[in-house]
């Protein structure tokens, strides 16, 4: 992947509201797609990934992301956010020919009570 | 299972000084990565090791940065001499194998160069 774009540096939402964090990438070959999350004062950890198969992937804590090849996107969604979802979310992409991860700049999810 | 350990957590130095960071990956993980994360940006890969061999160091500024992974376990990253633009968080990650396997990250070392 040549680049990964996360257009929103911060997304404020009210608790229990839905949220979408956007991720677009540029690549002309097959890709693998990842969302990592960094909770306050913790290291990055994998949230979910798309390698092949179903284009809709889910995490254990209610997030989902859909791979859209035509739009080169991998947006992250949650129908109802909780205060514990406060974190920075990073989208990352690697190409089939080169597994190096290319990272977006991150989106801070801010939950308003 | 113990996670990826890094030390120190914070370091403040003056420009032209030297600094070293240490990383201990998860036991049994063959692949180790060093990333640089500048404020407001995503991580950038500096170097990737497979056991004690270098897989990719294309983005490592070799005139000032060096890294080693002796015996295929612990790793150190050194900067000599440091520049102001080296101020960043340095992340270490490990995975069982390379490829698209999940990477496990340490807490990072925040370096400030004055």
GROMACS .gro file of C-alpha atoms in nm:
model
  227
    1UNK     CA    1   0.000   0.000   0.000
    2UNK     CA    2   0.137   0.338  -0.088
    3UNK     CA    3  -0.064   0.533   0.168
    4UNK     CA    4  -0.338   0.506   0.428
    5UNK     CA    5  -0.567   0.798   0.503
    6UNK     CA    6  -0.768   0.848   0.817
    7UNK     CA    7  -0.942   1.175   0.745
    8UNK     CA    8  -1.063   1.244   1.097
    9UNK     CA    9  -0.801   1.311   1.363
   10UNK     CA   10  -1.071   1.322   1.632
   11UNK     CA   11  -1.429   1.196   1.645
   12UNK     CA   12  -1.642   1.309   1.941
   13UNK     CA   13  -1.963   1.114   2.001
   14UNK     CA   14  -2.212   1.078   2.281
   15UNK     CA   15  -2.221   0.758   2.480
   16UNK     CA   16  -2.456   0.497   2.326
   17UNK     CA   17  -2.449   0.675   1.990
   18UNK     CA   18  -2.321   0.502   1.674
   19UNK     CA   19  -1.979   0.583   1.534
   20UNK     CA   20  -1.788   0.535   1.210
   21UNK     CA   21  -1.412   0.584   1.180
   22UNK     CA   22  -1.302   0.616   0.821
   23UNK     CA   23  -1.003   0.456   0.655
   24UNK     CA   24  -0.904   0.474   0.288
   25UNK     CA   25  -0.593   0.333   0.126
   26UNK     CA   26  -0.419   0.349  -0.207
   27UNK     CA   27  -0.297   0.026  -0.363
   28UNK     CA   28  -0.330  -0.154  -0.693
   29UNK     CA   29  -0.267  -0.505  -0.558
   30UNK     CA   30  -0.429  -0.740  -0.308
   31UNK     CA   31  -0.415  -0.608   0.047
   32UNK     CA   32  -0.457  -0.718   0.405
   33UNK     CA   33  -0.633  -0.470   0.633
   34UNK     CA   34  -0.609  -0.410   1.008
   35UNK     CA   35  -0.749  -0.190   1.279
   36UNK     CA   36  -0.536  -0.147   1.590
   37UNK     CA   37  -0.647   0.033   1.905
   38UNK     CA   38  -0.445   0.215   2.168
   39UNK     CA   39  -0.621   0.269   2.499
   40UNK     CA   40  -0.485   0.544   2.728
   41UNK     CA   41  -0.143   0.453   2.869
   42UNK     CA   42  -0.138   0.118   2.690
   43UNK     CA   43   0.038  -0.026   2.386
   44UNK     CA   44  -0.121  -0.079   2.046
   45UNK     CA   45  -0.329  -0.393   2.017
   46UNK     CA   46  -0.505  -0.561   1.726
   47UNK     CA   47  -0.881  -0.493   1.712
   48UNK     CA   48  -0.974  -0.679   1.394
   49UNK     CA   49  -0.834  -0.776   1.056
   50UNK     CA   50  -0.936  -0.870   0.705
   51UNK     CA   51  -0.721  -1.127   0.526
   52UNK     CA   52  -0.968  -1.296   0.289
   53UNK     CA   53  -1.322  -1.432   0.273
   54UNK     CA   54  -1.616  -1.237   0.409
   55UNK     CA   55  -1.566  -0.864   0.363
   56UNK     CA   56  -1.735  -0.792   0.697
   57UNK     CA   57  -1.521  -0.865   1.001
   58UNK     CA   58  -1.607  -0.824   1.367
   59UNK     CA   59  -1.425  -0.776   1.696
   60UNK     CA   60  -1.516  -0.927   2.031
   61UNK     CA   61  -1.623  -0.591   2.173
   62UNK     CA   62  -1.884  -0.498   1.913
   63UNK     CA   63  -1.681  -0.319   1.646
   64UNK     CA   64  -1.706  -0.422   1.282
   65UNK     CA   65  -1.531  -0.318   0.963
   66UNK     CA   66  -1.616  -0.379   0.601
   67UNK     CA   67  -1.365  -0.413   0.322
   68UNK     CA   68  -1.484  -0.227   0.014
   69UNK     CA   69  -1.247  -0.301  -0.272
   70UNK     CA   70  -1.406  -0.065  -0.523
   71UNK     CA   71  -1.384   0.228  -0.283
   72UNK     CA   72  -1.052   0.111  -0.131
   73UNK     CA   73  -1.196   0.159   0.215
   74UNK     CA   74  -1.203  -0.028   0.546
   75UNK     CA   75  -1.425   0.184   0.773
   76UNK     CA   76  -1.472   0.087   1.137
   77UNK     CA   77  -1.818   0.104   1.293
   78UNK     CA   78  -1.992   0.043   1.622
   79UNK     CA   79  -2.368   0.081   1.667
   80UNK     CA   80  -2.346   0.199   2.029
   81UNK     CA   81  -2.027   0.325   2.194
   82UNK     CA   82  -1.933   0.303   2.559
   83UNK     CA   83  -1.705   0.522   2.765
   84UNK     CA   84  -1.455   0.234   2.767
   85UNK     CA   85  -1.415   0.271   2.389
   86UNK     CA   86  -1.222   0.593   2.445
   87UNK     CA   87  -0.896   0.531   2.261
   88UNK     CA   88  -0.698   0.608   1.949
   89UNK     CA   89  -0.773   0.385   1.653
   90UNK     CA   90  -0.521   0.314   1.377
   91UNK     CA   91  -0.589   0.165   1.037
   92UNK     CA   92  -0.303  -0.029   0.875
   93UNK     CA   93  -0.262  -0.199   0.539
   94UNK     CA   94  -0.012  -0.444   0.396
   95UNK     CA   95   0.019  -0.569   0.042
   96UNK     CA   96   0.025  -0.929  -0.070
   97UNK     CA   97   0.373  -0.883  -0.213
   98UNK     CA   98   0.520  -0.699   0.085
   99UNK     CA   99   0.386  -0.759   0.432
  100UNK     CA  100   0.517  -0.431   0.574
  101UNK     CA  101   0.237  -0.246   0.750
  102UNK     CA  102   0.158   0.105   0.629
  103UNK     CA  103  -0.023   0.300   0.899
  104UNK     CA  104  -0.275   0.580   0.903
  105UNK     CA  105  -0.224   0.877   1.134
  106UNK     CA  106  -0.488   0.756   1.379
  107UNK     CA  107  -0.831   0.877   1.493
  108UNK     CA  108  -0.901   0.966   1.854
  109UNK     CA  109  -1.245   0.852   1.961
  110UNK     CA  110  -1.379   1.083   2.231
  111UNK     CA  111  -1.687   0.965   2.417
  112UNK     CA  112  -1.903   1.237   2.565
  113UNK     CA  113  -2.118   1.139   2.864
  114UNK     CA  114   0.184  -1.470   2.902
  115UNK     CA  115   0.420  -1.175   2.945
  116UNK     CA  116   0.390  -0.901   2.686
  117UNK     CA  117   0.657  -0.708   2.500
  118UNK     CA  118   0.880  -0.521   2.743
  119UNK     CA  119   1.057  -0.196   2.666
  120UNK     CA  120   1.284   0.030   2.863
  121UNK     CA  121   1.323   0.305   2.945
  122UNK     CA  122   0.969   0.442   2.921
  123UNK     CA  123   1.088   0.800   2.895
  124UNK     CA  124   1.415   0.961   2.797
  125UNK     CA  125   1.520   1.323   2.764
  126UNK     CA  126   1.854   1.404   2.603
  127UNK     CA  127   2.021   1.695   2.433
  128UNK     CA  128   2.093   1.699   2.062
  129UNK     CA  129   2.414   1.527   1.959
  130UNK     CA  130   2.397   1.293   2.257
  131UNK     CA  131   2.352   0.918   2.223
  132UNK     CA  132   2.065   0.705   2.345
  133UNK     CA  133   1.975   0.336   2.347
  134UNK     CA  134   1.644   0.157   2.381
  135UNK     CA  135   1.590  -0.202   2.484
  136UNK     CA  136   1.316  -0.446   2.384
  137UNK     CA  137   1.233  -0.794   2.506
  138UNK     CA  138   0.975  -0.961   2.280
  139UNK     CA  139   0.719  -1.224   2.370
  140UNK     CA  140   0.888  -1.558   2.424
  141UNK     CA  141   0.899  -1.764   2.106
  142UNK     CA  142   0.826  -1.478   1.870
  143UNK     CA  143   1.064  -1.496   1.577
  144UNK     CA  144   0.992  -1.154   1.429
  145UNK     CA  145   1.074  -0.825   1.598
  146UNK     CA  146   0.996  -0.475   1.474
  147UNK     CA  147   1.110  -0.127   1.572
  148UNK     CA  148   0.879   0.160   1.480
  149UNK     CA  149   0.911   0.535   1.514
  150UNK     CA  150   0.591   0.725   1.590
  151UNK     CA  151   0.609   1.101   1.564
  152UNK     CA  152   0.332   1.298   1.735
  153UNK     CA  153   0.021   1.307   1.518
  154UNK     CA  154   0.140   1.036   1.281
  155UNK     CA  155   0.108   0.662   1.256
  156UNK     CA  156   0.399   0.430   1.332
  157UNK     CA  157   0.676   0.407   1.071
  158UNK     CA  158   0.876   0.086   1.045
  159UNK     CA  159   1.246   0.139   1.110
  160UNK     CA  160   1.369  -0.220   1.105
  161UNK     CA  161   1.236  -0.575   1.106
  162UNK     CA  162   1.427  -0.879   1.233
  163UNK     CA  163   1.352  -1.243   1.166
  164UNK     CA  164   1.532  -1.424   1.447
  165UNK     CA  165   1.868  -1.243   1.448
  166UNK     CA  166   1.870  -1.150   1.078
  167UNK     CA  167   1.753  -0.821   0.928
  168UNK     CA  168   1.453  -0.854   0.695
  169UNK     CA  169   1.390  -0.487   0.620
  170UNK     CA  170   1.583  -0.178   0.726
  171UNK     CA  171   1.506   0.038   0.425
  172UNK     CA  172   1.368   0.324   0.635
  173UNK     CA  173   1.636   0.318   0.904
  174UNK     CA  174   1.858   0.630   0.892
  175UNK     CA  175   2.175   0.429   0.900
  176UNK     CA  176   2.404   0.729   0.944
  177UNK     CA  177   2.276   0.769   1.299
  178UNK     CA  178   2.050   0.474   1.386
  179UNK     CA  179   2.162   0.119   1.451
  180UNK     CA  180   1.987  -0.188   1.581
  181UNK     CA  181   2.083  -0.539   1.674
  182UNK     CA  182   1.914  -0.854   1.789
  183UNK     CA  183   2.181  -1.080   1.924
  184UNK     CA  184   2.081  -1.443   1.982
  185UNK     CA  185   1.744  -1.374   1.821
  186UNK     CA  186   1.573  -1.256   2.141
  187UNK     CA  187   1.631  -0.912   2.296
  188UNK     CA  188   1.700  -0.615   2.076
  189UNK     CA  189   1.852  -0.271   2.117
  190UNK     CA  190   1.800   0.039   1.905
  191UNK     CA  191   2.062   0.313   1.925
  192UNK     CA  192   2.068   0.671   1.803
  193UNK     CA  193   2.406   0.842   1.777
  194UNK     CA  194   2.408   1.140   1.756
  195UNK     CA  195   2.048   1.243   1.819
  196UNK     CA  196   1.878   1.527   1.634
  197UNK     CA  197   1.578   1.735   1.735
  198UNK     CA  198   1.363   1.557   1.476
  199UNK     CA  199   1.426   1.223   1.647
  200UNK     CA  200   1.182   1.324   1.920
  201UNK     CA  201   0.916   1.053   1.899
  202UNK     CA  202   0.782   0.739   2.061
  203UNK     CA  203   0.983   0.431   1.971
  204UNK     CA  204   0.772   0.120   1.960
  205UNK     CA  205   0.886  -0.238   1.967
  206UNK     CA  206   0.658  -0.515   1.843
  207UNK     CA  207   0.689  -0.889   1.795
  208UNK     CA  208   0.499  -1.160   1.613
  209UNK     CA  209   0.525  -1.537   1.587
  210UNK     CA  210   0.634  -1.509   1.228
  211UNK     CA  211   0.635  -1.222   0.982
  212UNK     CA  212   0.380  -1.181   0.710
  213UNK     CA  213   0.035  -1.078   0.820
  214UNK     CA  214   0.056  -1.234   1.165
  215UNK     CA  215  -0.068  -1.018   1.451
  216UNK     CA  216   0.194  -0.786   1.593
  217UNK     CA  217   0.209  -0.740   1.971
  218UNK     CA  218   0.333  -0.402   2.085
  219UNK     CA  219   0.524  -0.284   2.388
  220UNK     CA  220   0.434   0.037   2.573
  221UNK     CA  221   0.694   0.238   2.383
  222UNK     CA  222   0.976   0.472   2.480
  223UNK     CA  223   0.905   0.843   2.457
  224UNK     CA  224   1.221   1.027   2.350
  225UNK     CA  225   1.255   1.402   2.380
  226UNK     CA  226   1.558   1.564   2.219
  227UNK     CA  227   1.628   1.919   2.339
   0.00000   0.00000   0.00000
